[in-house]
GROMACS .gro file of C-alpha atoms in nm:
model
  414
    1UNK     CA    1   3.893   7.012  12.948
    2UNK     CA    2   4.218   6.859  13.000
    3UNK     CA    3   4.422   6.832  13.353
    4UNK     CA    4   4.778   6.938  13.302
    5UNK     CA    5   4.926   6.858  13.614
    6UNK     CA    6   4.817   6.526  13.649
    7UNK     CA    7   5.028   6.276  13.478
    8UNK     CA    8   5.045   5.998  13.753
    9UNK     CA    9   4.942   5.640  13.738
   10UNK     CA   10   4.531   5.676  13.738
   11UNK     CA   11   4.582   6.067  13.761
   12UNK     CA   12   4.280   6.228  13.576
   13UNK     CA   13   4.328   6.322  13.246
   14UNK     CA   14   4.053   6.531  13.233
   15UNK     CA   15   3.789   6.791  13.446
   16UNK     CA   16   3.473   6.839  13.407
   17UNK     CA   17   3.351   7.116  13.223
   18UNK     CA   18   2.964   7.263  13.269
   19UNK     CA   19   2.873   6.931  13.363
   20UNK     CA   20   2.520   6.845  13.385
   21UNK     CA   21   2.226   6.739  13.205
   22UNK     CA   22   2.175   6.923  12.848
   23UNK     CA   23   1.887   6.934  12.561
   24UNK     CA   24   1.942   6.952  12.202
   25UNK     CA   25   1.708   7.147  11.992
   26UNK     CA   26   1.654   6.989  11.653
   27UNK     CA   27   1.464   7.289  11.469
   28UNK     CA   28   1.758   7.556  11.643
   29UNK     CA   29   2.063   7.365  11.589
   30UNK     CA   30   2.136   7.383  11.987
   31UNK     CA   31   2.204   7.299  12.334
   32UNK     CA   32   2.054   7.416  12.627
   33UNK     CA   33   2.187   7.367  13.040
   34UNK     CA   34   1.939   7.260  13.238
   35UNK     CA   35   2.171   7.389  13.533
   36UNK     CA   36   2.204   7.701  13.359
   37UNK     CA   37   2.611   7.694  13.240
   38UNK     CA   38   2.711   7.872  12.960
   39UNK     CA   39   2.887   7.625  12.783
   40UNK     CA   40   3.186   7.603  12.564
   41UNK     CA   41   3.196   7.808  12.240
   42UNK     CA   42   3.192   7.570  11.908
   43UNK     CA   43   3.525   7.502  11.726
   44UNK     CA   44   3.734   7.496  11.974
   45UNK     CA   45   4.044   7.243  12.041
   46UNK     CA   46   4.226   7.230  12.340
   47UNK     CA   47   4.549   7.039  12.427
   48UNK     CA   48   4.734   6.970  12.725
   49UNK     CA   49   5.074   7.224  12.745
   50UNK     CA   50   5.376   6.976  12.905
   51UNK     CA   51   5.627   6.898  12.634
   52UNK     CA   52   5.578   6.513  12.686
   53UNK     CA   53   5.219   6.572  12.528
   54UNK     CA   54   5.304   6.782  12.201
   55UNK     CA   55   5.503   6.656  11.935
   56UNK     CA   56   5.713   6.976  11.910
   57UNK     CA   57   5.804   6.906  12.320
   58UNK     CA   58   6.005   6.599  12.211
   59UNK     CA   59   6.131   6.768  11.824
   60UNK     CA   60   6.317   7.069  12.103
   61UNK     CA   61   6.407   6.846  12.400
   62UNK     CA   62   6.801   6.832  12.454
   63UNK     CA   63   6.945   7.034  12.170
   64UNK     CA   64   6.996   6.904  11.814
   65UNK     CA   65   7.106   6.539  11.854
   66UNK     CA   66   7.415   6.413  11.690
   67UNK     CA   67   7.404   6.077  11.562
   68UNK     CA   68   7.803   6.084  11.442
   69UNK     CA   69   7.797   6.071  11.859
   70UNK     CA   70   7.557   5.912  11.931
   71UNK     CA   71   7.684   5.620  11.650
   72UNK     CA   72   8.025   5.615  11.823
   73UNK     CA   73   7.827   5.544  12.174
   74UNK     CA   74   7.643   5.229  11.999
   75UNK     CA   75   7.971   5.089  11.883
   76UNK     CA   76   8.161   5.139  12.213
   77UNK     CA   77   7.914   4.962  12.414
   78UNK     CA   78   8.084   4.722  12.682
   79UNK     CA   79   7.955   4.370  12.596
   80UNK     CA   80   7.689   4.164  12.800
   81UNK     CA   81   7.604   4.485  12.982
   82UNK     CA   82   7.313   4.664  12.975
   83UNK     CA   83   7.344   5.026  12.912
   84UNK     CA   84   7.081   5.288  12.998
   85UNK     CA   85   7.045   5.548  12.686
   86UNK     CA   86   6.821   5.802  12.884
   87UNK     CA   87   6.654   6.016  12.566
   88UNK     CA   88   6.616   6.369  12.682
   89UNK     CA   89   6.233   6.334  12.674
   90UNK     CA   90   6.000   6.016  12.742
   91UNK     CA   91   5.691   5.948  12.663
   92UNK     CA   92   5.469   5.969  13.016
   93UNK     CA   93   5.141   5.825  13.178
   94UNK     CA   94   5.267   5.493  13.260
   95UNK     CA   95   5.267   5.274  12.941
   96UNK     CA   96   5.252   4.970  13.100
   97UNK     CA   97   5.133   4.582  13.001
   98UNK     CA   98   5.235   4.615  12.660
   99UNK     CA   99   5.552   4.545  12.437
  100UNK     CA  100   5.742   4.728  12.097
  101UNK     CA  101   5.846   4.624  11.806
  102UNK     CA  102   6.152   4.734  11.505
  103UNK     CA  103   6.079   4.886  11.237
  104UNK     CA  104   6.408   4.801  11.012
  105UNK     CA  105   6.352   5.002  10.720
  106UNK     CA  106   6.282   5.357  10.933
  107UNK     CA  107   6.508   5.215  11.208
  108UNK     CA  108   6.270   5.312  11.480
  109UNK     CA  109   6.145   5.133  11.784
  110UNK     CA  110   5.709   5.152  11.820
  111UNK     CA  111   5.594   5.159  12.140
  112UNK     CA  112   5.229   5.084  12.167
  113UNK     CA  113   5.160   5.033  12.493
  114UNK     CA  114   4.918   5.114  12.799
  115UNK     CA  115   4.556   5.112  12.833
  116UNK     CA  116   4.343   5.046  13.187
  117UNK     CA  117   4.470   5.238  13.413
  118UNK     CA  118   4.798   5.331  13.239
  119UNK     CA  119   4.822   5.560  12.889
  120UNK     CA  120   4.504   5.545  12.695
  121UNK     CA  121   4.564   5.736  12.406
  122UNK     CA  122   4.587   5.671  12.055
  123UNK     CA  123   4.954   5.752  12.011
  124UNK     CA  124   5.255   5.549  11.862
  125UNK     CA  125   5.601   5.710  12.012
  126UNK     CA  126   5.903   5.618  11.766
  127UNK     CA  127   6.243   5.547  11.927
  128UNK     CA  128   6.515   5.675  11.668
  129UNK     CA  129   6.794   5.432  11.714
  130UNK     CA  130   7.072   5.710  11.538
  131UNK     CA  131   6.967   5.990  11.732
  132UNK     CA  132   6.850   5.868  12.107
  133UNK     CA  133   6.539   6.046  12.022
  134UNK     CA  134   6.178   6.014  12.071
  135UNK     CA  135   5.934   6.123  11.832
  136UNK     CA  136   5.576   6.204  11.891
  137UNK     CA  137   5.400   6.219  11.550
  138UNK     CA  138   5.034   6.410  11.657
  139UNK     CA  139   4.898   6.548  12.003
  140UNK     CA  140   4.790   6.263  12.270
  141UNK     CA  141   4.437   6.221  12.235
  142UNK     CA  142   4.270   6.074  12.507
  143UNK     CA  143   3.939   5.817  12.562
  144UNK     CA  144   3.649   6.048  12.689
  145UNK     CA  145   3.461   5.905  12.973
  146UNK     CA  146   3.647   5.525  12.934
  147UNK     CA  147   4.030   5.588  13.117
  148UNK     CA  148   4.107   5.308  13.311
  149UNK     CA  149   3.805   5.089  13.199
  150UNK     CA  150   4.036   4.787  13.096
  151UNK     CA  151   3.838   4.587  12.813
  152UNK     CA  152   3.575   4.853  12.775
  153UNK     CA  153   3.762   5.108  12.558
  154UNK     CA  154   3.598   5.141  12.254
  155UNK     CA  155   3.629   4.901  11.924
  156UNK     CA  156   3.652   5.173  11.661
  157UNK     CA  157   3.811   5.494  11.524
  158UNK     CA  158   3.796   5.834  11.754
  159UNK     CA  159   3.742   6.126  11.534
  160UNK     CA  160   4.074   6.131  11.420
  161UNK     CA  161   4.040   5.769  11.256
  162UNK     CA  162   4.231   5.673  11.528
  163UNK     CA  163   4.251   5.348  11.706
  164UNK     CA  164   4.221   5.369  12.120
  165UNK     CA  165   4.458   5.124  12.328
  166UNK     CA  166   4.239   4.800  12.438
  167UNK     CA  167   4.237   4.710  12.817
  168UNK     CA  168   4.651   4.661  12.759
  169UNK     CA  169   4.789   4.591  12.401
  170UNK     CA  170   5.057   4.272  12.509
  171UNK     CA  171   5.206   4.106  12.242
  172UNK     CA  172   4.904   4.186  11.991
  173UNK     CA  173   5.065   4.369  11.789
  174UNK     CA  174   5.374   4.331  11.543
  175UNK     CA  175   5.582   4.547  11.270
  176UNK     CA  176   5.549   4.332  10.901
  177UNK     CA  177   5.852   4.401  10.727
  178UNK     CA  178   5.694   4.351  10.360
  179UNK     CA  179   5.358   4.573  10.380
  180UNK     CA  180   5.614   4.828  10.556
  181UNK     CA  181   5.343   4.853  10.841
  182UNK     CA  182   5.274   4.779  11.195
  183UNK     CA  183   4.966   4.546  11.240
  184UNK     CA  184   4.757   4.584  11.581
  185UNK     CA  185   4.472   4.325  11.675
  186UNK     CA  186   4.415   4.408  12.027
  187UNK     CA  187   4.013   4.494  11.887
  188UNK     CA  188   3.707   4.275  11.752
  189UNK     CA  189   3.676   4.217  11.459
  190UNK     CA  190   3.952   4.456  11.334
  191UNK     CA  191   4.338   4.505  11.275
  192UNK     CA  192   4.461   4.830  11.272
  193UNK     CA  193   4.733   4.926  11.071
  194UNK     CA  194   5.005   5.224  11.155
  195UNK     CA  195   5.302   5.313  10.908
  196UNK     CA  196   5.574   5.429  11.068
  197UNK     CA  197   5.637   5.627  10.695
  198UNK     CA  198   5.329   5.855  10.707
  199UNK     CA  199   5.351   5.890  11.103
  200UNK     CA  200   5.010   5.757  11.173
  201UNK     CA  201   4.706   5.501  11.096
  202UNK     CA  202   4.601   5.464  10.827
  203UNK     CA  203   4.283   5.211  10.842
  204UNK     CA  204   4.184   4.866  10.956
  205UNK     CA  205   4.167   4.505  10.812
  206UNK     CA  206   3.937   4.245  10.929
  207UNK     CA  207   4.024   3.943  11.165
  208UNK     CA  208   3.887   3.629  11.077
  209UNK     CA  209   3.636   3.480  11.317
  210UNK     CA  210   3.918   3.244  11.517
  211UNK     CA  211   4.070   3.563  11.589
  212UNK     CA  212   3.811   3.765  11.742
  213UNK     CA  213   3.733   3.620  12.047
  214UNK     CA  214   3.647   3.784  12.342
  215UNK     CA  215   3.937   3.995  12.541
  216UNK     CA  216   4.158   3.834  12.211
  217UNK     CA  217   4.423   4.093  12.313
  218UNK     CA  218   4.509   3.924  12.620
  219UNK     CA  219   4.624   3.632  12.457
  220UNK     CA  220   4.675   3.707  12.074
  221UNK     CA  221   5.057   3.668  12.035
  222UNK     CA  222   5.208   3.853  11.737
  223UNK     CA  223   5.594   3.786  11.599
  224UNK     CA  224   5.776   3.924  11.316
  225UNK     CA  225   5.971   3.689  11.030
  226UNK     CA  226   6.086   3.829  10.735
  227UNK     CA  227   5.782   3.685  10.602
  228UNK     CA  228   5.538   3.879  10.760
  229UNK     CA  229   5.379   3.793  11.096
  230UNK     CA  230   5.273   3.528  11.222
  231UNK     CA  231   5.000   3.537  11.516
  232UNK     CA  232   4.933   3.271  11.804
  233UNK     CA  233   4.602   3.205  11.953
  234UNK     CA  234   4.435   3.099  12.271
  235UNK     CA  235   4.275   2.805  12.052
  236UNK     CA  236   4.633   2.672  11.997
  237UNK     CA  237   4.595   2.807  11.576
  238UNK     CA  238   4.835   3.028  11.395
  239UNK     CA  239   4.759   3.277  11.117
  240UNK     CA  240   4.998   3.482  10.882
  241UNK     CA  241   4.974   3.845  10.760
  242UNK     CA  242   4.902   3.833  10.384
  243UNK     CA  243   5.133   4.159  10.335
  244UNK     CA  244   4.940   4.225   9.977
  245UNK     CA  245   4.596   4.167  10.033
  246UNK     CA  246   4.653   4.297  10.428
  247UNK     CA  247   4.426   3.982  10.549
  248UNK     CA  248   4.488   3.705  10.787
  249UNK     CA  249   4.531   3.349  10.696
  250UNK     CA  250   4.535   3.020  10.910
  251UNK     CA  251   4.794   2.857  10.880
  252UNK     CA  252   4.777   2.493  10.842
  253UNK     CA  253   4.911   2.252  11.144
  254UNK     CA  254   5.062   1.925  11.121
  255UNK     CA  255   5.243   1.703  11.427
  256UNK     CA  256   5.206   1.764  11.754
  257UNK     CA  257   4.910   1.960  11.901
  258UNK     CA  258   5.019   2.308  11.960
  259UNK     CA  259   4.901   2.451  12.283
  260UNK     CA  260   4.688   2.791  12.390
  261UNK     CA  261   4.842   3.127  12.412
  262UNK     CA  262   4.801   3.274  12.723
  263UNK     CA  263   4.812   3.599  12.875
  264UNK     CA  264   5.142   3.739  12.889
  265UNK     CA  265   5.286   3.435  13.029
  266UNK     CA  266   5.359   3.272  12.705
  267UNK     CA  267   5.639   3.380  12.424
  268UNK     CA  268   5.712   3.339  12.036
  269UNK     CA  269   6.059   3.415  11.873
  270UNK     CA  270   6.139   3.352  11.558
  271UNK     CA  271   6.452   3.166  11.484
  272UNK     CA  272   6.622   3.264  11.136
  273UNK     CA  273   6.907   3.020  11.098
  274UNK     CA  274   6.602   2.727  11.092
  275UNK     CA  275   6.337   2.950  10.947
  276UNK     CA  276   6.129   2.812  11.239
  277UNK     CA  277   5.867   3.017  11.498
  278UNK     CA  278   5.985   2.884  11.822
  279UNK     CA  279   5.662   2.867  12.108
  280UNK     CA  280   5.688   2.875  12.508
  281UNK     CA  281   5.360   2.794  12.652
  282UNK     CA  282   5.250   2.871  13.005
  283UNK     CA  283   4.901   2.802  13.154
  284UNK     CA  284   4.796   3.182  13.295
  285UNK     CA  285   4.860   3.201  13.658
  286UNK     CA  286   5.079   2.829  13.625
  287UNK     CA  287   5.474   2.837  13.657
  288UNK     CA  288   5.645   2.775  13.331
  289UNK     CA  289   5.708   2.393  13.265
  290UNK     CA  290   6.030   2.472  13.020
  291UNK     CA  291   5.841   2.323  12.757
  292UNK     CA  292   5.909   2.453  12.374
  293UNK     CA  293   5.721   2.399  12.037
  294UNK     CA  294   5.848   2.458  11.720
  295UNK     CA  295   5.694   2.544  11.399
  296UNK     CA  296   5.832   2.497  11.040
  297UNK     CA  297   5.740   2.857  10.888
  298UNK     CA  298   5.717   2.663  10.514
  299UNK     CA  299   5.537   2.297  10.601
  300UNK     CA  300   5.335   2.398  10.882
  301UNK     CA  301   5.490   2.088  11.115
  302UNK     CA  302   5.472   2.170  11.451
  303UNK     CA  303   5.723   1.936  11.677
  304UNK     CA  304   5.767   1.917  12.117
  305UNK     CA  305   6.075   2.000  12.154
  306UNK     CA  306   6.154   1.904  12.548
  307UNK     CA  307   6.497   2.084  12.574
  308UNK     CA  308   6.775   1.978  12.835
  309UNK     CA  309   6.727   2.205  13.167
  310UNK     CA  310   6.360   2.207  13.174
  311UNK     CA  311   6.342   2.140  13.567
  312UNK     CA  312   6.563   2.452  13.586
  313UNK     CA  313   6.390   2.626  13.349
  314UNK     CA  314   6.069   2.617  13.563
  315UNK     CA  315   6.275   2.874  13.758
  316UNK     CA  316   6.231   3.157  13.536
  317UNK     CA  317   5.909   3.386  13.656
  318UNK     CA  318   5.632   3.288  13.461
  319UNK     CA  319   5.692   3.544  13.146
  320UNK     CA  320   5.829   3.470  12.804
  321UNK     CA  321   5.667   3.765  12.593
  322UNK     CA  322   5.982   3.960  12.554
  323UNK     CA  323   6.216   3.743  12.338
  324UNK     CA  324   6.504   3.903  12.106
  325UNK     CA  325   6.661   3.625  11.887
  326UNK     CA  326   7.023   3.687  11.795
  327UNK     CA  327   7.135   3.496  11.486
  328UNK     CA  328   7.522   3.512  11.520
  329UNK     CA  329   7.503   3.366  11.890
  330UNK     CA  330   7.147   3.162  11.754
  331UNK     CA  331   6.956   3.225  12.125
  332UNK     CA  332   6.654   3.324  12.186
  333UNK     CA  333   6.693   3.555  12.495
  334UNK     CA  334   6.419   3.576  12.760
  335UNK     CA  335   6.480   3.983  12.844
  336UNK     CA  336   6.113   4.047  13.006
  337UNK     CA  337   6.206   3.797  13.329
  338UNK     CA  338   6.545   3.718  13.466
  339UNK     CA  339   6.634   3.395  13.718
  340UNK     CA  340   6.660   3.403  14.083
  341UNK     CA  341   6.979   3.581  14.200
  342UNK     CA  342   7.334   3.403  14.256
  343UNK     CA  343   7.561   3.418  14.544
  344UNK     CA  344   7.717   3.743  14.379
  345UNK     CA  345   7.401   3.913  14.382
  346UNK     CA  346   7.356   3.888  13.967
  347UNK     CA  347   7.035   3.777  13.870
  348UNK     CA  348   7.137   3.576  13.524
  349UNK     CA  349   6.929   3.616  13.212
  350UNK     CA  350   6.742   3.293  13.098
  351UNK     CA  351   6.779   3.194  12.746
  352UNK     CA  352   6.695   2.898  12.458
  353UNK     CA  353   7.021   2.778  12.278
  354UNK     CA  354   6.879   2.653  12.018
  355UNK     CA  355   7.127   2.461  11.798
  356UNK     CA  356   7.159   2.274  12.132
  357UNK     CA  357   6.782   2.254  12.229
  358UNK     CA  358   6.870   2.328  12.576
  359UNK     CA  359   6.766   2.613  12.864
  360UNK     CA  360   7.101   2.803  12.963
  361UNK     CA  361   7.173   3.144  13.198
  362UNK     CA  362   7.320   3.393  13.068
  363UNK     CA  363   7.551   3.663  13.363
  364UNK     CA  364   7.486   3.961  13.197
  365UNK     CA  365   7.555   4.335  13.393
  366UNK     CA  366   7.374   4.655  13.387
  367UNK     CA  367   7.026   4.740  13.498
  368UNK     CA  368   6.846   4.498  13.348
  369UNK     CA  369   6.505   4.613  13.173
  370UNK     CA  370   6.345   4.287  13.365
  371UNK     CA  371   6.392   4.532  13.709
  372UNK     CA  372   6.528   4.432  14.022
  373UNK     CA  373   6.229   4.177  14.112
  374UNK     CA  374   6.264   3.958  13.803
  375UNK     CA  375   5.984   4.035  13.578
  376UNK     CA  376   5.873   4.320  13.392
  377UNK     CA  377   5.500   4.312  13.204
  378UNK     CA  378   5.586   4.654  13.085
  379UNK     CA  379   5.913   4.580  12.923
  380UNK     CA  380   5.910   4.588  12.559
  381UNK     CA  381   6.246   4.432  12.364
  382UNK     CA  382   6.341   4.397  11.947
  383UNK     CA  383   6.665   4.287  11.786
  384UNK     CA  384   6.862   4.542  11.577
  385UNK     CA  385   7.019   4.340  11.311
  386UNK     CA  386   7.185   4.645  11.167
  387UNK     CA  387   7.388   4.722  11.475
  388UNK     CA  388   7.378   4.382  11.644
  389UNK     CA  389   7.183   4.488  11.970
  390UNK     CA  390   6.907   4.398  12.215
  391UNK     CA  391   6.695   4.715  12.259
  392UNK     CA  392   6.456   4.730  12.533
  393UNK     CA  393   6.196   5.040  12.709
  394UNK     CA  394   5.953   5.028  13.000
  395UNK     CA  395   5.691   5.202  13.117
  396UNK     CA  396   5.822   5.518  13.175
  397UNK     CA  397   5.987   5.530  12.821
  398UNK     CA  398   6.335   5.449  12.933
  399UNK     CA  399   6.580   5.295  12.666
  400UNK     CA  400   6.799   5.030  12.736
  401UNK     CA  401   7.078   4.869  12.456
  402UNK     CA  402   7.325   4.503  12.508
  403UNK     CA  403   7.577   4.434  12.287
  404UNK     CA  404   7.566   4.046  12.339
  405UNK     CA  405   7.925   3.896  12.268
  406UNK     CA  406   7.868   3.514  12.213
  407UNK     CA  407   8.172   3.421  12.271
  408UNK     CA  408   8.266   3.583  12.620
  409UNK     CA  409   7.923   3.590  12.792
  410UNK     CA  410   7.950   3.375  13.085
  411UNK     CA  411   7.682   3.111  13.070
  412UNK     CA  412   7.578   2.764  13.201
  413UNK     CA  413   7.332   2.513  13.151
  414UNK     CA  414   6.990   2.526  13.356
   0.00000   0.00000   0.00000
């Protein structure tokens, strides 16, 4: 049975019930205690009662919304300031280690994130840009006996033909905006696929071999083009989701040898204006060099870039997963990890110009999602090209929006 009170970090999810050793009689069709409990009658379903654990709890939190409002809100936003948007219900049991991507099409925000000791359930919260909502599609359903396991939740369905969360789900996962579907390979040998349309998964794919190593979702690092995705691995390949026939394929590399993925530490934008996929790599538990790759989407070429400010670059705290690239300004902005403060207090935002191929700082205001020490694993961050905004969550399900104004952010080389 479930535990209703307990929705701390590593609180447990669920008691005991009649627990103890039991037999199963083929011929009778049934169990039998061996301690002598009575047992649970059959058919039964139980869920946890708070409101952040039912989807109707998050339908009913703060009144009908108003997106005429909450529309007007967006537009106002003061420039190069973060702005907290505080929905009237977040999704709860830490959902840390883990990122989100856009949906553009259903203009949502997927969060798919936790696993470990954080959130271990199966679920997908959508952020509704237009209404500052949350939605939760189905009940949470837990991981019997395998909460806070880290990489030994399950590879497989629950009984729901569900995917669980692997030890912590990264960057392995991405939205593609052609097959209309978000693509998860946090699991051996399989991608899982959720549609933001129906609300739910709806199956799996299989990796190829190069992408099914062991613990791949530590270091499998997904991005989203208008192609499809593209998908970085420890072994220094890159494969691209086949939107129609929902399979993976390498994608062939030419020039320079493009390094491993690594664990959190490393990031992939995609830059539009070039129609290039622009890699940071980082050695896990190594400071970042400043060091950029980029790959041609069409020819494959992959080129070391060595941008101006790299010495100051190796300032920024070893994380480059969250990137949001903003085609009218053309950066790539680092939002998961901010640089050491200034005199004023202000610790500035690190990001890749990258007409100029150059590190630069960005002052930006506002509680920044990166937190007050500089780096946060459990911030997740996407690019709304319809309204021009950064979006960013944490852990706790918080929402965060920047208008970025090119032109009067105050910025200087690193």
């Amino acid at each position: 049975t479930h535990n209703n009170a307990d929705i701390w970090y590593m609180g447990p999810l669920y008691q005991l019930r009649d627990d103890g050793d039991w037999v199963y009689d083929v011929a009778t069709n049934t169990w039998t205690s061996l301690a002598g409990q009575r047992g649970v009658a059959p058919d039964q379903r139980e869920y946890r009662t708070l409101a952040c654990f039912l989807p109707q709890g998050f339908i009913e939190a703060g009144g009908r919304p108003d997106a005429a409002a909450n529309e007007a809100k967006l537009k106002a936003l003061p420039p190069n300031t973060w702005v907290v948007m505080d929905p009237p219900l977040k999704p709860r049991v830490n959902r840390d280690w883990g990122s989100t991507c856009i949906a553009p099409d259903r203009d949502v925000l997927l969060r798919w994130s936790g696993g470990h000791c954080a959130h271990g359930g199966s679920d997908v919260p959508m952020y509704h840009f237009a209404s500052n909502r949350w939605e939760l599609s189905f009940p949470e359903e837990f991981c019997l006996g395998q909460c806070y396991s880290n990489t030994s939740y399950p590879t497989g369905f629950n009984f729901n033909r569900r995917p669980w969360v692997s030890g912590h789900t990264y960057k392995c996962f991405e939205y593609d905006p052609l097959a209309k579907l978000m693509v998860y390979v946090g699991h051996s040998p399989w991608s899982y696929l959720f549609v933001p349309a129906a609300a739910d998964w709806i199956g799996r794919t299989r990796k190829p071999g190069d992408m099914s190593y062991d613990s791949s979702f530590y270091t499998l690092t997904c991005c989203q083009t208008p192609a499809g995705i593209y998908c970085w691995t420890a072994r220094g390949e890159v494969f691209a989701f086949d939107a129609k026939t929902r399979a993976w394929q390498p994608v062939k590399l030419t020039g320079d040898r493009l390094p491993a993925s690594a664990v959190d530490h490393c990031g992939m934008g995609y830059d539009s204006q070039r129609d290039r996929l622009i890699c940071f790599p980082t050695a896990y538990g190594q400071p970042f060099s400043g060091q950029a790759y980029a790959l041609d989407r069409k020819s494959g070429a992959v080129k070391r870039l060595d941008p101006s400010g790299m010495a100051g670059a190796q300032a920024i705290p070893s994380f480059l997963r969250e990137l949001a690239y903003l085609p009218n300004a053309d950066l790539l902005v680092n939002v998961g990890a901010t640089l050491p403060a200034d005199s004023a207090g202000i610790r500035p935002t690190p990001a890749y110009d990258c007409a100029a191929n150059a590190w630069i700082a960005l002052t930006i205001a506002g509680p920044a999602p990166a937190g007050k020490d500089g780096r946060n694993v459990s911030a997740g961050a996407a690019y709304d090209a319809k309204r021009g905004l950064i979006w960013a969550t944490d852990a706790d399900g918080q929402i965060y929006v920047l208008r970025l104004d090119a032109a009067s952010v105050a910025r200087k080389h690193l």
